[in-house]
CSV table of C-alpha atoms in Angstrom, one decimal:
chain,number,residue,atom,x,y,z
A,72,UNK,CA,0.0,0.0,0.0
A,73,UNK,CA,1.8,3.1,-0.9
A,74,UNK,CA,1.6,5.9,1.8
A,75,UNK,CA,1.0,9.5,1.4
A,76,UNK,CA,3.5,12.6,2.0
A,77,UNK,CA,3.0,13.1,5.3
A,78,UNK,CA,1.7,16.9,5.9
A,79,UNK,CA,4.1,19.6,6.0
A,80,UNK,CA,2.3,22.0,8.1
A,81,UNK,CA,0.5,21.9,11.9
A,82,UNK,CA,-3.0,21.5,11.2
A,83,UNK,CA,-3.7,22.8,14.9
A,84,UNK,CA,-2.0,26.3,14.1
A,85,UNK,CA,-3.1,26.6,10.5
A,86,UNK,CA,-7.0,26.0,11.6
A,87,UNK,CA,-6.1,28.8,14.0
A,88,UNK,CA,-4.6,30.9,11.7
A,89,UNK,CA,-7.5,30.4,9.4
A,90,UNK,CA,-10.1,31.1,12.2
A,91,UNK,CA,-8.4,34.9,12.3
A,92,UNK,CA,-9.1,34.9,8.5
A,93,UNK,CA,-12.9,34.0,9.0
A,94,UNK,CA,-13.8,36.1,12.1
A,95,UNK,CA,-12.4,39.2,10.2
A,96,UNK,CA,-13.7,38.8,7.1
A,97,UNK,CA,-16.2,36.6,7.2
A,98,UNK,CA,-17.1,33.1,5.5
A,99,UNK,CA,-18.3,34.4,2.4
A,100,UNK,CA,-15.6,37.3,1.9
A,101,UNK,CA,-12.3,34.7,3.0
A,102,UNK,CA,-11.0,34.2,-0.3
A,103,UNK,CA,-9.0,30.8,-0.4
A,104,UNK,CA,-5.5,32.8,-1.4
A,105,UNK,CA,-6.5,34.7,1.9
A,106,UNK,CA,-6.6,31.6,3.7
A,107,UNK,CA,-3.7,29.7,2.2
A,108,UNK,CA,-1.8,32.8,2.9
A,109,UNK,CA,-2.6,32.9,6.3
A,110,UNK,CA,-2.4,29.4,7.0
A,111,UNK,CA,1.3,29.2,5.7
A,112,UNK,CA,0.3,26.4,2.6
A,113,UNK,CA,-0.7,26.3,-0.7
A,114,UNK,CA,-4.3,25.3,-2.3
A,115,UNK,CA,-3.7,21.5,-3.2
A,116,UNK,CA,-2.6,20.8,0.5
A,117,UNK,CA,-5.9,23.1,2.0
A,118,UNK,CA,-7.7,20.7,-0.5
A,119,UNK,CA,-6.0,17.9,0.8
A,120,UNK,CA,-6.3,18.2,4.2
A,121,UNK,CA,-10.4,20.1,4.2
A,122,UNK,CA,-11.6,18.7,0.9
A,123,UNK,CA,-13.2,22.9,0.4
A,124,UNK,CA,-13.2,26.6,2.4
A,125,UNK,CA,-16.7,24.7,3.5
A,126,UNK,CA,-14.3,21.8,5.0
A,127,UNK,CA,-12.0,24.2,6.2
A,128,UNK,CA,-14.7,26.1,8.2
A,129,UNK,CA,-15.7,23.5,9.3
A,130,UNK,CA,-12.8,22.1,11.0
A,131,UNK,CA,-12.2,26.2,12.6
A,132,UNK,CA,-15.6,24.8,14.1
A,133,UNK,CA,-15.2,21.6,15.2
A,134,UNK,CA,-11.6,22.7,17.0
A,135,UNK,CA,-12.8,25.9,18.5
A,136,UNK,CA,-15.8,23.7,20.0
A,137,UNK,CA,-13.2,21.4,21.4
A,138,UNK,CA,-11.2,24.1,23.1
A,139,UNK,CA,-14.8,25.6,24.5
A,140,UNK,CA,-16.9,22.8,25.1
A,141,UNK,CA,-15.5,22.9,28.7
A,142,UNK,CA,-17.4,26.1,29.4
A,143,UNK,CA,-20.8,24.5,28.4
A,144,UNK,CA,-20.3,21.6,30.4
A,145,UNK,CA,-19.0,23.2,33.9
A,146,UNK,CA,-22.1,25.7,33.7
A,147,UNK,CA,-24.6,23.5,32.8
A,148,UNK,CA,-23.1,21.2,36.0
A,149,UNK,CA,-23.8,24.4,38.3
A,150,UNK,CA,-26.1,23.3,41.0
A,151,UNK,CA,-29.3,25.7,40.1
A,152,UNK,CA,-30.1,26.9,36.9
A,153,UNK,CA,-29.5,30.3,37.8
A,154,UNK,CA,-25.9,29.7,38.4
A,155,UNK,CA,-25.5,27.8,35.1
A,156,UNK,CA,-27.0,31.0,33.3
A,157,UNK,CA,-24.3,33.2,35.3
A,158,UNK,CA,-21.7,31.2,34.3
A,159,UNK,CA,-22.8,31.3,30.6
A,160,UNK,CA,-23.5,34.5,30.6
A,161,UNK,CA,-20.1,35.5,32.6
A,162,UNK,CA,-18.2,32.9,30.3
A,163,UNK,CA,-19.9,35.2,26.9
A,164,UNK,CA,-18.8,38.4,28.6
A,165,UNK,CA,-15.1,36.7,28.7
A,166,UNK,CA,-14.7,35.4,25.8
A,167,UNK,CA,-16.4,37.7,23.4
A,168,UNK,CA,-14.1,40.4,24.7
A,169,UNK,CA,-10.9,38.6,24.3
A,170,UNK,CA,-8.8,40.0,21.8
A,171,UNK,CA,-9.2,37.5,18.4
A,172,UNK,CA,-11.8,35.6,20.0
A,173,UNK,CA,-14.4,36.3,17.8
A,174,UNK,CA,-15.7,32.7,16.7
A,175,UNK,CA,-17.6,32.6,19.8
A,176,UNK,CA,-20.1,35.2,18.2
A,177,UNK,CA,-19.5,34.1,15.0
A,178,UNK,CA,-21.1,30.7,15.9
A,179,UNK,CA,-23.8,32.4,18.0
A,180,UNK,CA,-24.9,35.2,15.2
A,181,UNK,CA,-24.3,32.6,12.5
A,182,UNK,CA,-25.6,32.7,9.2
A,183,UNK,CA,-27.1,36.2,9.2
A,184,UNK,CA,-24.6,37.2,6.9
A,185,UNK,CA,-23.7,33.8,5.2
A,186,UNK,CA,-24.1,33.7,1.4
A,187,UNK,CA,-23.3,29.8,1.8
A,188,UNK,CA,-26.8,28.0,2.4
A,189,UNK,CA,-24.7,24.8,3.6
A,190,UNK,CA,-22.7,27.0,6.3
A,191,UNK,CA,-25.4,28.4,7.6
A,192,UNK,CA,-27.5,25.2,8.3
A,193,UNK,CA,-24.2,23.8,10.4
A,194,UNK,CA,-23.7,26.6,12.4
A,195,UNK,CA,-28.2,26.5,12.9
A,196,UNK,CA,-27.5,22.7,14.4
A,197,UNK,CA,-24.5,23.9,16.4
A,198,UNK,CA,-26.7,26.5,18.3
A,199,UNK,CA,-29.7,24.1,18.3
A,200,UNK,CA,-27.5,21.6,20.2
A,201,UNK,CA,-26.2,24.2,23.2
A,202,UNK,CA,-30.2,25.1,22.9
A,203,UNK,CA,-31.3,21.2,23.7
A,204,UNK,CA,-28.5,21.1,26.3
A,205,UNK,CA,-29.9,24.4,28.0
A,206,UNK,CA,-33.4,22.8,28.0
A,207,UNK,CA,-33.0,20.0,29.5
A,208,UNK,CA,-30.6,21.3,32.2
A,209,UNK,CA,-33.7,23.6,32.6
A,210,UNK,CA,-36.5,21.0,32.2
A,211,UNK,CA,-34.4,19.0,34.6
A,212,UNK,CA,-34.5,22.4,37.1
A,213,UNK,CA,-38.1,22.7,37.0
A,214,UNK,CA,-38.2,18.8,38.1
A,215,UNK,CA,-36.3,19.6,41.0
A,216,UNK,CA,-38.7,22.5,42.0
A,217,UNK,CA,-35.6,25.3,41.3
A,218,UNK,CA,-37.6,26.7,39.1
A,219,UNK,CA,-41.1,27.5,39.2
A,220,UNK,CA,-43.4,25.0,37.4
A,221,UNK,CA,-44.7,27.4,34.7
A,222,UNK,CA,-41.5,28.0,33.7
A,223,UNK,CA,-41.4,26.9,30.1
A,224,UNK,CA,-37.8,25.5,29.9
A,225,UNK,CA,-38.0,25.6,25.7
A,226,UNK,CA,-38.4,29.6,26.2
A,227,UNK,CA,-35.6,30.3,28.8
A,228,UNK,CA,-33.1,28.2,26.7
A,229,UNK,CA,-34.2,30.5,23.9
A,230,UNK,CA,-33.9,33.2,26.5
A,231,UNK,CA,-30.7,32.7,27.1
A,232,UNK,CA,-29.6,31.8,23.5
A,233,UNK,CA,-30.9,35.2,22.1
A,234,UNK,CA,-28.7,36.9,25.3
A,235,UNK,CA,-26.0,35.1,24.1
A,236,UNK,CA,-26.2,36.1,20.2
A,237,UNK,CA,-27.0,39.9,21.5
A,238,UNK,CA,-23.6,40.1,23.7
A,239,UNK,CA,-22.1,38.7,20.4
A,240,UNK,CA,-23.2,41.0,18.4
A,241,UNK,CA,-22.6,44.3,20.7
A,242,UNK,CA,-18.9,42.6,21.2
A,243,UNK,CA,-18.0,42.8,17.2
A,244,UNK,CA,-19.7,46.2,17.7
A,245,UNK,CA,-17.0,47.4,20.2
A,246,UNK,CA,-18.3,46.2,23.7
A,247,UNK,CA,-15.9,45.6,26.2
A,248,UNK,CA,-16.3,43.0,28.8
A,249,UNK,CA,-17.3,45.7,31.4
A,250,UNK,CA,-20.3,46.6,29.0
A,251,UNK,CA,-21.0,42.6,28.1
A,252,UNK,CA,-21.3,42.1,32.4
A,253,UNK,CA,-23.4,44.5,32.4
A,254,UNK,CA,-25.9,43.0,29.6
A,255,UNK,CA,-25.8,39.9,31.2
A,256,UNK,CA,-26.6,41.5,35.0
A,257,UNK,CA,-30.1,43.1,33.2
A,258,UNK,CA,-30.9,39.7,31.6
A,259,UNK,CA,-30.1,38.1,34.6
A,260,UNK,CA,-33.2,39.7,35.8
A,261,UNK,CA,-35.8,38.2,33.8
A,262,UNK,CA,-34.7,34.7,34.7
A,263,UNK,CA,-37.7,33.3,37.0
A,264,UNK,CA,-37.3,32.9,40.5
A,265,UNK,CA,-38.4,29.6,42.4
């Protein structure tokens, strides 16, 4: 069986490299020389490593949700709901004001200005999974009486998830993390109380 050239580039800092491409210009406006550029190779091995741009994105995805997934997981472990929507929201506040980290929001405002149809429907089932997890953490509050029984857990996942895509987009605006707290201390308000 004859082998393959082995790759002669780090896959974990050319995604990265690529994800600064995206999250400044966009999926639609990264041009591939862009992105080879960037990434430090040439087309036929972005080809041969992402099969397209659309793989490519896709694997900025799948490795930034790696290196976040974390987050998710310790919030949504918090003992009451409330807590696990502080820690989301306090999480947003961080990370959307980090300098570069702009794939956070990018995910979370997601195809609103995607051209590519394909894109758009991953990054939908990317936020519709964090949704599900936010609804059943909820649906599982309610059970335990830490939330109040009328409390439609569908809604405050959606609650939460249109928070979340708000900080976003005030954060590409300019929003510091002082001004992202203080979104997520007025939303924190019109979470029900048990």
């Amino acid at each position: 069986m004859k082998m393959g050239r082995p790759r002669g580039f780090d896959i974990g800092e050319a995604l990265d490299r690529a994800q600064t491409v995206f999250c400044s210009r966009g999926y639609d406006a990264a041009s591939l020389s862009e992105l080879t550029k960037a990434m430090g190779i040439n087309s036929p091995s972005l080809y041969s490593a992402f099969g397209s741009k659309e793989g490519l994105f896709r694997a900025v995805l799948d490795r930034y949700g790696q290196q976040r997934v974390q987050y998710l997981e310790e919030a949504l472990s918090a003992p009451t709901a409330r807590e696990t929507v502080e820690r989301i929201f306090a999480t947003a506040a961080l990370l959307y004001s980090e300098d570069g980290d702009q794939a956070s929001w990018l995910v979370m405002r997601g195809g609103v200005a995607l051209g590519c149809e394909a894109i758009a429907q991953d990054l939908a089932d990317r936020r519709e999974r964090i949704e599900i997890a936010l609804r059943d953490r909820f649906q599982r509050a309610a059970d335990e009486g830490d939330l109040p029984g009328t409390t439609s857990p569908a809604g405050l996942a959606r609650y939460v998830m249109s928070v979340l895509t708000g900080m976003g987009v005030q954060a590409a605006a300019g929003a510091d993390k002082a001004e992202l707290d203080e979104i997520a201390k007025f939303a924190m308000n019109g979470l029900p109380a048990a």
